[in-house]
Short mmCIF file of N, CA and C in Angstrom, two decimals:
data_model
loop_
_atom_site.label_atom_id
_atom_site.label_comp_id
_atom_site.label_asym_id
_atom_site.label_seq_id
_atom_site.Cartn_x
_atom_site.Cartn_y
_atom_site.Cartn_z
N MET G 1 8.84 -47.67 6.19
CA MET G 1 8.55 -48.79 7.05
C MET G 1 8.59 -49.98 6.59
N ASN G 2 9.23 -51.02 7.05
CA ASN G 2 9.42 -52.42 6.59
C ASN G 2 7.92 -52.84 6.19
N THR G 3 8.11 -53.56 5.08
CA THR G 3 6.63 -54.03 4.55
C THR G 3 6.10 -54.98 5.48
N ALA G 4 6.99 -55.92 6.11
CA ALA G 4 6.34 -56.96 7.31
C ALA G 4 5.86 -56.25 8.46
N VAL G 5 6.33 -55.08 8.86
CA VAL G 5 5.88 -54.30 9.93
C VAL G 5 4.50 -53.82 9.69
N LYS G 6 4.31 -53.27 8.33
CA LYS G 6 3.08 -52.74 7.97
C LYS G 6 2.04 -53.77 7.90
N ILE G 7 2.31 -54.84 7.43
CA ILE G 7 1.47 -56.12 7.50
C ILE G 7 0.99 -56.47 8.84
N PHE G 8 2.02 -56.53 9.58
CA PHE G 8 1.75 -57.02 10.99
C PHE G 8 0.86 -56.23 11.88
N THR G 9 1.29 -54.62 11.57
CA THR G 9 0.63 -53.79 12.56
C THR G 9 -0.71 -53.55 12.02
N ASP G 10 -1.21 -53.60 10.62
CA ASP G 10 -2.40 -53.80 10.23
C ASP G 10 -3.19 -54.79 10.79
N TYR G 11 -2.69 -56.02 10.87
CA TYR G 11 -3.29 -57.03 11.41
C TYR G 11 -3.58 -56.97 12.87
N MET G 12 -2.59 -56.24 13.50
CA MET G 12 -2.78 -56.18 14.87
C MET G 12 -4.11 -55.01 15.13
N ASP G 13 -4.00 -53.90 14.39
CA ASP G 13 -5.12 -53.10 14.33
C ASP G 13 -6.45 -53.83 14.23
N ARG G 14 -6.46 -54.68 13.26
CA ARG G 14 -7.78 -55.37 13.16
C ARG G 14 -8.10 -56.33 14.45
N LYS G 15 -7.11 -56.63 15.07
CA LYS G 15 -7.20 -57.51 16.33
C LYS G 15 -7.39 -56.51 17.79
N ASP G 16 -7.31 -55.20 17.38
CA ASP G 16 -7.50 -54.22 18.38
C ASP G 16 -6.40 -54.35 19.41
N THR G 17 -5.22 -54.92 18.96
CA THR G 17 -4.04 -55.09 19.85
C THR G 17 -3.09 -53.69 19.75
N LYS G 18 -2.86 -53.18 20.85
CA LYS G 18 -2.02 -52.01 20.93
C LYS G 18 -0.37 -52.30 20.83
N TYR G 19 0.31 -51.56 20.08
CA TYR G 19 1.77 -51.92 19.84
C TYR G 19 2.28 -50.38 19.46
N THR G 20 3.51 -50.54 19.68
CA THR G 20 4.63 -49.33 19.35
C THR G 20 5.49 -49.62 18.30
N ILE G 21 5.50 -48.82 17.20
CA ILE G 21 6.78 -49.03 16.13
C ILE G 21 7.90 -48.47 16.72
N LEU G 22 8.77 -49.06 17.08
CA LEU G 22 10.04 -48.74 17.59
C LEU G 22 11.31 -48.18 16.50
N GLU G 23 11.20 -48.66 15.58
CA GLU G 23 12.16 -48.46 14.39
C GLU G 23 11.43 -48.94 13.25
N GLU G 24 12.02 -48.64 12.04
CA GLU G 24 11.23 -49.32 10.73
C GLU G 24 11.00 -50.74 10.58
N ASP G 25 11.81 -51.49 11.63
CA ASP G 25 11.93 -52.90 11.61
C ASP G 25 11.33 -53.50 12.71
N ARG G 26 10.87 -52.66 13.80
CA ARG G 26 10.86 -53.09 15.08
C ARG G 26 9.50 -52.49 15.62
N VAL G 27 8.85 -53.56 16.34
CA VAL G 27 7.58 -53.45 16.83
C VAL G 27 7.54 -53.82 18.27
N GLN G 28 6.86 -53.13 19.32
CA GLN G 28 6.90 -53.62 20.68
C GLN G 28 5.15 -53.76 20.99
N ILE G 29 5.23 -55.18 21.74
CA ILE G 29 3.92 -55.22 22.23
C ILE G 29 3.99 -55.56 23.79
N GLY G 30 2.97 -55.19 24.41
CA GLY G 30 3.05 -55.35 25.99
C GLY G 30 1.69 -56.23 26.18
N PHE G 31 1.92 -57.26 26.92
CA PHE G 31 0.63 -58.18 27.60
C PHE G 31 0.77 -58.35 29.07
N ASN G 32 -0.35 -58.58 29.66
CA ASN G 32 -0.42 -58.98 30.91
C ASN G 32 -0.69 -60.49 31.19
N GLY G 33 0.16 -61.09 31.71
CA GLY G 33 -0.10 -62.60 31.97
C GLY G 33 -0.69 -63.04 33.35
N ASP G 34 -1.03 -64.26 33.41
CA ASP G 34 -1.70 -64.70 34.62
C ASP G 34 -0.53 -64.83 35.60
N ASN G 35 0.85 -65.05 35.35
CA ASN G 35 1.92 -65.35 36.38
C ASN G 35 2.87 -64.02 36.32
N MET G 36 3.10 -63.71 35.11
CA MET G 36 4.25 -62.44 34.85
C MET G 36 3.17 -61.30 34.85
N PRO G 37 3.44 -60.35 35.53
CA PRO G 37 2.54 -59.04 35.58
C PRO G 37 2.53 -58.33 34.12
N THR G 38 3.83 -58.19 33.57
CA THR G 38 3.99 -57.39 32.17
C THR G 38 5.09 -58.34 31.27
N ILE G 39 4.60 -58.59 30.25
CA ILE G 39 5.38 -59.23 29.41
C ILE G 39 5.52 -58.31 28.19
N SER G 40 6.66 -57.87 27.74
CA SER G 40 6.96 -57.06 26.75
C SER G 40 7.79 -57.71 25.78
N LEU G 41 7.28 -57.73 24.38
CA LEU G 41 7.68 -58.59 23.50
C LEU G 41 8.19 -57.28 22.24
N ILE G 42 9.24 -57.77 21.54
CA ILE G 42 9.77 -56.79 20.63
C ILE G 42 10.06 -57.94 19.28
N PHE G 43 9.24 -57.34 18.22
CA PHE G 43 9.44 -58.12 17.12
C PHE G 43 10.36 -57.46 16.13
N VAL G 44 11.37 -58.12 15.56
CA VAL G 44 12.41 -57.56 14.75
C VAL G 44 12.37 -58.29 13.37
N PHE G 45 12.10 -57.71 12.29
CA PHE G 45 11.78 -58.16 11.00
C PHE G 45 12.80 -58.11 10.05
N GLY G 46 13.24 -58.99 9.39
CA GLY G 46 14.37 -59.12 8.52
C GLY G 46 13.89 -58.01 7.07
N ASP G 47 14.95 -57.86 6.56
CA ASP G 47 14.67 -56.67 5.40
C ASP G 47 13.91 -57.16 4.37
N ASP G 48 13.94 -58.55 3.95
CA ASP G 48 13.05 -59.24 2.90
C ASP G 48 11.78 -59.57 3.35
N GLY G 49 11.50 -59.41 4.62
CA GLY G 49 9.83 -59.75 4.99
C GLY G 49 9.71 -61.01 5.12
N ARG G 50 10.69 -61.97 5.37
CA ARG G 50 10.75 -63.40 5.23
C ARG G 50 11.07 -64.12 6.65
N ASP G 51 11.60 -63.24 7.66
CA ASP G 51 11.78 -63.88 8.95
C ASP G 51 11.66 -62.54 9.93
N VAL G 52 11.50 -63.18 11.14
CA VAL G 52 11.22 -62.47 12.42
C VAL G 52 12.02 -62.80 13.50
N GLY G 53 12.56 -62.13 14.22
CA GLY G 53 12.98 -62.42 15.73
C GLY G 53 12.16 -61.84 16.70
N ILE G 54 11.74 -62.58 17.65
CA ILE G 54 11.10 -61.96 18.89
C ILE G 54 11.60 -62.10 20.21
N LEU G 55 11.88 -61.12 20.75
CA LEU G 55 12.58 -61.18 21.98
C LEU G 55 11.83 -60.48 23.22
N VAL G 56 11.81 -61.15 24.43
CA VAL G 56 11.26 -60.96 25.67
C VAL G 56 12.36 -60.51 26.51
N PHE G 57 12.90 -59.26 26.82
CA PHE G 57 13.86 -58.75 27.76
C PHE G 57 13.30 -58.78 29.21
N SER G 58 14.15 -58.68 30.19
CA SER G 58 14.05 -58.36 31.34
C SER G 58 12.76 -59.23 32.16
N ILE G 59 12.99 -60.47 32.01
CA ILE G 59 12.11 -61.35 32.55
C ILE G 59 12.20 -61.40 34.09
N ALA G 60 13.66 -61.45 34.29
CA ALA G 60 14.06 -61.33 35.72
C ALA G 60 15.43 -61.00 35.77
N LYS G 61 15.87 -60.14 36.81
CA LYS G 61 17.27 -59.86 36.88
C LYS G 61 17.67 -60.83 37.92
N VAL G 62 19.00 -61.19 37.74
CA VAL G 62 19.58 -62.44 38.33
C VAL G 62 20.59 -61.76 39.10
N PRO G 63 20.92 -61.91 40.59
CA PRO G 63 22.00 -61.46 41.23
C PRO G 63 23.23 -62.46 40.87
N GLU G 64 24.51 -61.80 41.23
CA GLU G 64 25.62 -62.61 40.85
C GLU G 64 25.44 -64.03 41.50
N ASP G 65 25.18 -63.99 42.81
CA ASP G 65 25.13 -65.47 43.55
C ASP G 65 24.16 -66.69 42.99
N LYS G 66 23.33 -66.08 42.06
CA LYS G 66 22.27 -67.06 41.48
C LYS G 66 22.77 -67.27 40.04
N ILE G 67 23.73 -66.78 39.54
CA ILE G 67 24.02 -67.11 37.86
C ILE G 67 24.12 -68.34 37.55
N GLY G 68 24.78 -69.24 38.56
CA GLY G 68 24.64 -70.80 38.08
C GLY G 68 23.28 -71.27 38.08
N ASN G 69 22.53 -70.88 39.06
CA ASN G 69 21.02 -71.49 39.17
C ASN G 69 20.41 -70.91 37.87
N ALA G 70 20.54 -69.57 37.53
CA ALA G 70 19.75 -69.19 36.38
C ALA G 70 20.26 -69.96 35.08
N CYS G 71 21.26 -70.22 34.94
CA CYS G 71 21.53 -70.96 33.69
C CYS G 71 21.00 -72.28 33.57
N PHE G 72 21.15 -73.09 34.98
CA PHE G 72 20.49 -74.23 34.97
C PHE G 72 19.13 -74.39 34.93
N ALA G 73 18.44 -73.25 35.27
CA ALA G 73 17.08 -72.94 35.22
C ALA G 73 16.74 -72.87 33.71
N CYS G 74 17.42 -72.08 32.94
CA CYS G 74 17.07 -71.69 31.74
C CYS G 74 17.38 -72.92 30.69
N SER G 75 18.26 -73.76 31.01
CA SER G 75 18.39 -75.10 30.43
C SER G 75 17.38 -75.93 30.68
N LYS G 76 16.77 -75.96 31.73
CA LYS G 76 15.47 -76.81 32.16
C LYS G 76 14.37 -76.21 31.17
N LEU G 77 14.23 -74.92 31.36
CA LEU G 77 13.13 -74.40 30.45
C LEU G 77 13.16 -74.63 29.00
N ASN G 78 14.62 -74.73 28.56
CA ASN G 78 14.84 -74.94 27.04
C ASN G 78 14.41 -76.36 26.65
N SER G 79 14.45 -77.19 27.62
CA SER G 79 14.06 -78.61 27.48
C SER G 79 12.47 -78.93 27.68
N LYS G 80 11.96 -78.02 28.30
CA LYS G 80 10.51 -78.17 28.66
C LYS G 80 9.47 -77.63 27.56
N PHE G 81 10.19 -76.52 26.94
CA PHE G 81 9.20 -75.73 25.79
C PHE G 81 9.82 -75.72 24.66
N ARG G 82 8.91 -75.96 23.79
CA ARG G 82 9.36 -75.69 22.21
C ARG G 82 9.40 -74.27 21.92
N TRP G 83 9.84 -73.94 20.81
CA TRP G 83 9.49 -72.62 20.29
C TRP G 83 10.57 -71.55 20.93
N VAL G 84 10.47 -71.43 22.00
CA VAL G 84 11.14 -70.22 22.85
C VAL G 84 12.46 -70.81 23.40
N LYS G 85 13.55 -70.12 23.44
CA LYS G 85 14.78 -70.41 24.00
C LYS G 85 15.01 -69.29 25.27
N PHE G 86 15.37 -69.91 26.39
CA PHE G 86 15.80 -68.89 27.37
C PHE G 86 17.16 -68.80 27.65
N TYR G 87 17.53 -67.44 28.11
CA TYR G 87 19.12 -67.49 28.27
C TYR G 87 19.26 -66.18 29.25
N LEU G 88 20.47 -66.25 29.61
CA LEU G 88 20.96 -65.11 30.69
C LEU G 88 21.66 -64.10 29.92
N ASP G 89 21.35 -62.99 29.48
CA ASP G 89 21.87 -61.97 28.72
C ASP G 89 23.23 -61.22 29.55
N SER G 90 23.60 -60.35 28.86
CA SER G 90 25.03 -59.73 29.33
C SER G 90 24.51 -58.78 30.30
N ASP G 91 23.34 -58.39 30.52
CA ASP G 91 22.94 -57.82 31.80
C ASP G 91 22.45 -58.36 33.12
N ASN G 92 22.88 -59.67 33.02
CA ASN G 92 22.35 -60.94 34.06
C ASN G 92 20.82 -60.88 34.12
N GLU G 93 20.08 -60.72 33.02
CA GLU G 93 18.69 -60.86 33.05
C GLU G 93 18.33 -61.98 32.08
N VAL G 94 17.30 -62.74 32.67
CA VAL G 94 16.62 -63.96 31.83
C VAL G 94 15.88 -63.18 30.65
N THR G 95 16.21 -63.79 29.40
CA THR G 95 15.62 -63.33 28.23
C THR G 95 14.97 -64.41 27.63
N ALA G 96 14.06 -64.34 26.84
CA ALA G 96 13.48 -65.37 26.09
C ALA G 96 13.58 -64.89 24.44
N SER G 97 13.70 -65.56 23.58
CA SER G 97 13.66 -65.43 22.19
C SER G 97 13.17 -66.34 21.29
N MET G 98 12.87 -66.07 20.10
CA MET G 98 12.29 -66.88 18.97
C MET G 98 12.84 -66.48 17.81
N ASP G 99 12.90 -67.17 16.80
CA ASP G 99 13.33 -66.84 15.51
C ASP G 99 12.37 -67.76 14.59
N ALA G 100 11.76 -67.12 13.57
CA ALA G 100 10.71 -67.74 12.73
C ALA G 100 10.84 -67.30 10.94
N VAL G 101 10.73 -68.36 10.40
CA VAL G 101 10.69 -67.90 8.87
C VAL G 101 9.29 -67.65 8.73
N ILE G 102 8.96 -66.67 8.12
CA ILE G 102 7.39 -66.11 7.75
C ILE G 102 7.30 -65.93 6.33
N ASP G 103 6.02 -66.11 5.88
CA ASP G 103 5.64 -65.67 4.49
C ASP G 103 5.06 -64.38 4.35
N PRO G 104 5.58 -63.88 3.37
CA PRO G 104 5.14 -62.23 3.33
C PRO G 104 3.58 -62.26 3.01
N TYR G 105 2.88 -63.26 2.53
CA TYR G 105 1.26 -63.29 2.24
C TYR G 105 0.64 -63.58 3.76
N THR G 106 1.23 -64.21 4.63
CA THR G 106 0.54 -64.42 5.79
C THR G 106 1.30 -63.86 7.10
N THR G 107 1.96 -62.88 6.89
CA THR G 107 2.77 -62.34 8.01
C THR G 107 1.90 -62.02 9.19
N GLY G 108 0.72 -61.47 9.04
CA GLY G 108 -0.11 -60.96 10.02
C GLY G 108 -0.42 -62.14 11.12
N GLU G 109 -1.05 -62.96 10.14
CA GLU G 109 -1.32 -64.30 10.97
C GLU G 109 -0.41 -65.17 11.79
N GLU G 110 0.63 -65.04 10.94
CA GLU G 110 1.78 -65.97 11.56
C GLU G 110 2.46 -65.16 12.79
N CYS G 111 2.84 -64.15 12.73
CA CYS G 111 3.17 -63.33 13.79
C CYS G 111 2.26 -63.09 14.97
N TYR G 112 1.13 -62.94 14.74
CA TYR G 112 0.13 -63.06 15.68
C TYR G 112 0.19 -64.50 16.60
N GLU G 113 0.09 -65.52 15.93
CA GLU G 113 0.31 -66.79 16.37
C GLU G 113 1.83 -66.99 17.19
N LEU G 114 2.58 -66.44 16.76
CA LEU G 114 3.93 -66.43 17.49
C LEU G 114 3.82 -65.51 18.72
N LEU G 115 3.13 -64.41 18.51
CA LEU G 115 3.02 -63.64 19.74
C LEU G 115 2.07 -64.23 20.93
N ILE G 116 1.20 -64.91 20.47
CA ILE G 116 0.43 -65.94 21.60
C ILE G 116 1.17 -66.73 22.12
N ARG G 117 1.94 -67.75 21.31
CA ARG G 117 2.78 -68.81 21.80
C ARG G 117 3.97 -68.33 22.64
N THR G 118 4.48 -67.33 22.16
CA THR G 118 5.68 -66.63 22.98
C THR G 118 5.04 -66.01 24.52
N THR G 119 3.96 -65.29 24.40
CA THR G 119 3.47 -64.96 25.74
C THR G 119 3.11 -66.01 26.55
N ASN G 120 2.46 -67.06 26.23
CA ASN G 120 2.15 -68.01 26.92
C ASN G 120 3.18 -68.89 27.60
N ILE G 121 4.26 -69.05 26.83
CA ILE G 121 5.31 -69.96 27.20
C ILE G 121 5.93 -69.01 28.32
N VAL G 122 6.36 -67.66 28.07
CA VAL G 122 7.23 -66.86 29.06
C VAL G 122 6.19 -66.89 30.37
N ASP G 123 4.95 -66.91 30.07
CA ASP G 123 3.88 -66.66 31.31
C ASP G 123 4.03 -68.02 32.10
N LYS G 124 4.14 -69.08 31.53
CA LYS G 124 4.01 -70.48 32.29
C LYS G 124 5.47 -70.80 32.91
N ALA G 125 6.62 -70.21 32.22
CA ALA G 125 7.96 -70.35 32.70
C ALA G 125 8.22 -69.46 33.78
N TYR G 126 7.51 -68.40 33.79
CA TYR G 126 7.88 -67.44 35.26
C TYR G 126 7.86 -68.04 36.47
N PRO G 127 6.97 -68.59 36.84
CA PRO G 127 6.99 -69.22 38.29
C PRO G 127 8.33 -70.06 38.52
N ASP G 128 8.68 -70.99 37.48
CA ASP G 128 9.87 -71.61 37.48
C ASP G 128 11.15 -70.62 37.81
N ILE G 129 11.02 -69.46 37.22
CA ILE G 129 12.11 -68.66 37.04
C ILE G 129 12.24 -68.03 38.53
N MET G 130 10.99 -67.51 38.89
CA MET G 130 11.06 -66.96 40.31
C MET G 130 11.33 -67.94 41.37
N LYS G 131 11.00 -69.05 41.17
CA LYS G 131 11.43 -70.20 42.11
C LYS G 131 13.15 -70.40 42.26
N MET G 132 13.68 -70.36 41.06
CA MET G 132 15.14 -70.60 40.93
C MET G 132 15.73 -69.10 41.73
N LEU G 133 14.94 -68.21 41.58
CA LEU G 133 15.64 -66.81 42.35
C LEU G 133 15.42 -66.93 43.76
N TRP G 134 14.39 -67.40 44.15
CA TRP G 134 14.10 -67.06 45.51
C TRP G 134 14.28 -68.43 46.45
N SER G 135 14.79 -69.65 45.87
CA SER G 135 15.19 -70.81 46.61
C SER G 135 16.60 -70.79 47.16
#
C-alpha cells in the first residue's frame, strides 16, 4: 500500500469516515450532498506521497444535443469556483477534478480538507449543472 494512502486512511478511520481502497494508490469515498444525492470521490496518490489527484466522476450524463451547453456551463463553473475544475469527459459526463501538492507529514489533515472542499464545491455546482441539462 502506498504510504500516503495508509496515512490518509488512518486519518479517515479516526474521523469515522468510510472509504474503499481501490488499488494501492487509490481510495474512494462517498458522501451525500444537500443538492447532489451521492458524491463519489476518488483520491489518486503519487508514488512519492507528495501529490494527490481527486476525481468526481459521473456528476451528470450529457446528451449529445446539450454538449455545447455543458462545455459552457463547465467554463462558467470554473470561473466561479476555485480549487476544482469541471469538464466534459470522453463519456460525455460532467467530471470534477483537483490536483494538489501535499506534505507527507500532514497528508491526513490536508486530504481531509481537500475532501470537504471538493464535496462542498461539487454539491454547490450541481444545481447549475442540472439547470443546464434541463433548460
